[in-house]
Each structure stands twice: as C-alpha cells, then as structure tokens.
Amino acid sequence: MKTTLNVKGIAGRRGERGYVMVVVVFMAALSLMVMAATLSRTGATSRLNSRNNSYLECLSASEAGTERIVARMISDYRNGGDALVTANLGQYRTNVPSASDSPYWSSFVFSDAMGNLGRTYVQVTSNYSYVQLESQYAGLGGFATGYRVISNARPASGQTSVVNAVQQDLQLATIPVFQFAIFYSGLLEFTWAAPFTVRGRTHSNGSIYTGSSQNLTFEDYVTSSGTIQKKAWAGYSLGAMSGGIGYGGGSSTNVPSLTLPIGTNNTSSAVREILNIPPSGESPTSAMGKERYYNKANMILLVSNSTVQLMLQSNYTATITLQWTNSLSAFVNTNVSFYDAREGQTVLATEIDAGKLTKWLATNAAVSSVATAPIILYVADNRSAASKLESIRLVNGTTLPTSGFTLATPNPLYVLGHYNVTNSSHLGTTNTSSSVPASLASDALTILSSNWADSKSAYSLGSRNKAVDTTVNAAVLTGIVPSGGADGSSPFSGGVMNVPRLLEDWGNGSKHLTLNTSLVNLFNSARALGAWDTPGVFYYAPSRDFSFDLNFKNPSRLPPGTPQLGTFIRGRWYNAPAGVTNYAGL
C-alpha cells in the first residue's frame, strides 16, 4: 500500500500549536498583570485603610488630649474660680496623656500645634469681661474668660505619618443670678397658680411643674435640668389642669445645672451658708468665702442681747466699729415686736429705717467713705429670746442710697410698705427708672403693706387691717418651705407665687402686690419654717403683678453683691489642621 504524507496538514497543526502557545503566554502575562494590579490595589487599600485608621486613632487621641485639660479646668473653676484656672495654665500645657495613665498612650506623640512635643496648647483668647454668652446661654450676659485648647497627635511608630488635631474654644463664665426672672435650685412649681405671665428667663436646676386650671405664659426661654411637665401634684389630677401653657421663647430640658462656685457641694444647706457669718479661720478669699454676703458687705450690723455694733469694712477688714452710742439709734430700733400668724410666733425684730439710714450715710463723717459707694448692709440679729423669732424688718424704704443698696441677713426678713420707688407715679407699674439697683437676701421674705398694724397682728385675719396696694422694686434671694407633695400636705408652699410670704387680707385679688424683681430660690428656709396654708387662714391673696426688672440685664444696674452662677460653656469644637492655632472653621 502506498502511503501519502500530507505535509500541509502537519504544518497546519504545528501552526495551531504555536498559536495556542502564544495565547497561553499572553493570558499568563495578562493574569500576572491582573494579579500584580490586584496586589498593588490591595496594598494601596491596605495602606489607605491603615492611614485612615491611624487618622481616626489620632483624632481620638487629640480629642482625649483636649478633654484631659478641659476636665481639669472645670474642676479648678468649681473649686477656685477663674483665678485658679489662670494660675494653672502652665500645668495644663504640660499635662498630656502618657504611659503612666495607660500603656495605650505610648502609641502616640502629642504636641501643642507649635512644634513643642509633650505639650498642649492652652491660651486665653479673651480676658475676663462682661460679654454676651454663647451656646445654650445665648441671650444672657456674663463675666467670662475665653480659652482655646489644642492637641496634636501622631503615631509614635509605624508606616504612616498622620498628624491630627482637635481645637476646643470655650468660656468659663459667671452669670449674675438676677439676670433670671425666676431661678430655682430645685423643683420649681407653678402648680395651681393664678393666671401668670413670666417676662424673663426662667431656669430650674430641678424639674418644673406647670399644671393649673389657669393659663401660664412664658415670654422668654425656659430651661430645666430635669423635666418640664404637667404632673398630678398636691391632690390635683391632670384632668383638672385645663389651663394653657405658652412658651413664647421656647424651652429646653435636661440642660446642665447652674450653681454657685462654692465647690462641689451645692446642697441646700451648703448654699445657704452664703447668708451666715463665716466660721473662725475661713479665708474670705476661699471659694465659699468670696460668696458670703458677710464678706461682700461694707457695713455689718450685729445685734446681741447686750450690744448693737456696726462695723465698716473694706477688703474683708474692719476699718471702723461703731457702738450704739455712736448714733446708731438714728436708723436702728431693736424694740420692735409683732405676731406672725404663719409662723405661729411672736417676732422680735431689729428694724432698719432705710430712709433714715440713707440720710445718716450722707451726713455722718465716720462713714463718708462708704456713703457714695454701693451699699451692702449685712444684719444679723443674734439675740436669744424664748419662743420668739429673731428677725429683721425694713421700713420707710421708698428712698435708698443712690448708688444701690442690698440688705442681706441670715434671719427672716419683713419689708413694710413701698420699697425703692421715689416717683409716686411709678407705683403699681413696671417703670423702675426712678429705682436704684437693690436686692433683698434672707432666710425668708414677708411683705407687709403700709396698712399693717403691729398692734393688731395677733388678731384673727378678719380683725386685722386690710392690705393696700404695695410696690416693691428689688431682686429677691430667699428660702422656701418645700411643698408637701402629692399627699396634699402643705401643697404649693414652695411654689413661685408664694415666695413672697403674706400675712394680710389683700381682698382676693382686689388689691395689688407689684413686684419688679428677680425671684431666686437657692435653699430651704432654716429659721422661718411655717408652711404655706390656703387663703383665709392667715392671708387672702392679692393680684400678684410680678415682672422681671429689665434693669438687671445691664451689668451697671445689677444690685450690689449679686451672686454669680459659675458655668462652663463649650463654644466651638474643630477638627483643626495640624500645626494651626487660630482655626476658625470653614
């Protein structure tokens, strides 16, 4: 058999095998390229992820660096005020997270945005001055110092060189408490009040109860560290609380508490110490010492069973001490007694004639140095009289020292007749243009109309003189007897309507009690302990015309010795560029 060889077929198959080989090589090369690209992309992604993780870690570390300083500043401010914060600026700057706190912090290097390692940027951005406050306190003025805290952080080791930074701008501020129309350190009650309109800021460090059968209107911002609610209270159900509640300026709950800068203890009994004579050995420049009215006063009147003396002091040091024989009888009367039906006690009072005091200050050579200064008169009646309530009473108070007048006492205080109104056409109005900056600080405050008669004070309510219209223009800082609560005992005793106590028949609203004021409650009464009782027992209610005195929004018109509420205000938080100390955001 003859075999024929197909040369062309063999050559064709060889060509096909060559082509396949080229394709295989190409695909292998392509796969390698894809693999290389994938590995490259994976590496890049890994690096990006690592860098992003490092960025976030450094951001958190930077924030921790600033928060460390902020926490220390808050603590120092509470315990020593702005002065202690200023004194410790150098310590803040070297206070960075370290391995001694936790081994974790050895992973980071901290700097102050100016290239200095192991430091935090802490600088004063505005000196202590009266400014409009920021954040949740917008609309209020206060004495504030501005600070800026910046921390830069980078990894201590690793492939990334990320540097991140956090900048915090903040204010350490003191807010004059009399900038509030109403301020309570605890539960603030409007429950079952008559129709009431609040013209000014309202704040409570506790909750606010609003339910009543009458309308309640807040014309300005209302804040509470607790809740704001209608609540079944003192025997009244929610269904009975049909009155409308209006918030013309808005409201917020669960806001930070505002407290006096006396330290970390702001209980009622601790805060009430601002009315008491300081204990022996307490520094007047301590946190508590600076808030005591005794230390703020430039006139201190002390009454005991055997002596009456007046001390004039400057910078916490007595300069002159006057005895009873030094004409103190020109404005002081210690032989005053009347009956307080709410307390169920006879009152033994040291009576201050404010008009005569004003004249005495202007004419007595011994006190000429304080006659033109804002006057803070501290009075303590320390007599011990069995079954009597040692108290202070202010009379003839239409004219006060022109630069301002504050009377502070640890005793219960009674104010008889019109107070701080020199222009008779302003009586019964909100016009306080003729008034001077004035405040009354006491254990309890009772207002008596000019028709009050001591001689009839022990008579039944119907047999006493009926009250007449009365106007009092002064900020009020005083204690309350807390309400009994839901069981109905002593209901509303601590309510805002009952802060000024009454002992007369005001005609169930036919007579007017006009109060241009700021009502402040920081503590419970410790001496005048009689609880409020329903109208008809020891009083009939007036028409309460209470208004916030707009003068108090002007720092030059605040009453002498106005207590200041310390607060820490976080202004702005920035993830700032590294190495920048004046970032202002985008």
XYZ file of N, CA, C and O in Angstrom, residues 1 103 140 149 277 296 328 335 352 388 411 536 539 582:
56
model
N 0.863 -1.171 0.000
C 0.000 0.000 0.000
C 0.899 1.220 0.000
O 1.856 1.323 0.749
N -0.713 52.170 79.169
C 0.276 51.842 78.127
C -0.191 52.232 76.723
O 0.638 52.436 75.829
N -28.125 85.707 77.381
C -27.711 86.132 78.708
C -26.334 86.770 78.631
O -25.512 86.413 77.780
N -8.047 75.434 73.623
C -7.250 74.243 73.942
C -7.066 73.450 72.663
O -8.036 73.099 71.990
N -22.726 84.067 109.025
C -21.436 84.623 109.427
C -20.373 83.538 109.232
O -20.586 82.385 109.619
N -18.852 90.279 101.535
C -19.089 91.278 100.490
C -19.502 92.623 101.072
O -19.320 93.665 100.444
N -26.316 105.109 116.346
C -26.957 104.051 115.560
C -28.467 104.081 115.728
O -29.209 103.633 114.847
N -36.384 97.426 119.508
C -37.514 97.200 120.413
C -38.816 97.094 119.614
O -39.774 97.833 119.828
N -34.777 98.379 110.599
C -33.906 99.321 109.907
C -34.785 100.309 109.154
O -35.583 99.901 108.297
N -39.559 83.300 120.667
C -39.689 84.402 119.721
C -38.793 84.155 118.508
O -37.777 83.468 118.593
N -31.424 85.987 109.033
C -32.715 85.965 109.719
C -33.855 86.051 108.710
O -33.653 86.429 107.558
N -57.241 82.520 103.498
C -58.296 82.549 104.500
C -57.822 82.114 105.861
O -58.506 82.346 106.866
N -53.988 84.759 105.449
C -53.970 85.818 104.438
C -55.041 85.529 103.399
O -55.525 84.397 103.273
N -5.129 79.007 65.222
C -6.201 80.003 65.106
C -7.243 79.606 64.076
O -7.764 80.439 63.340
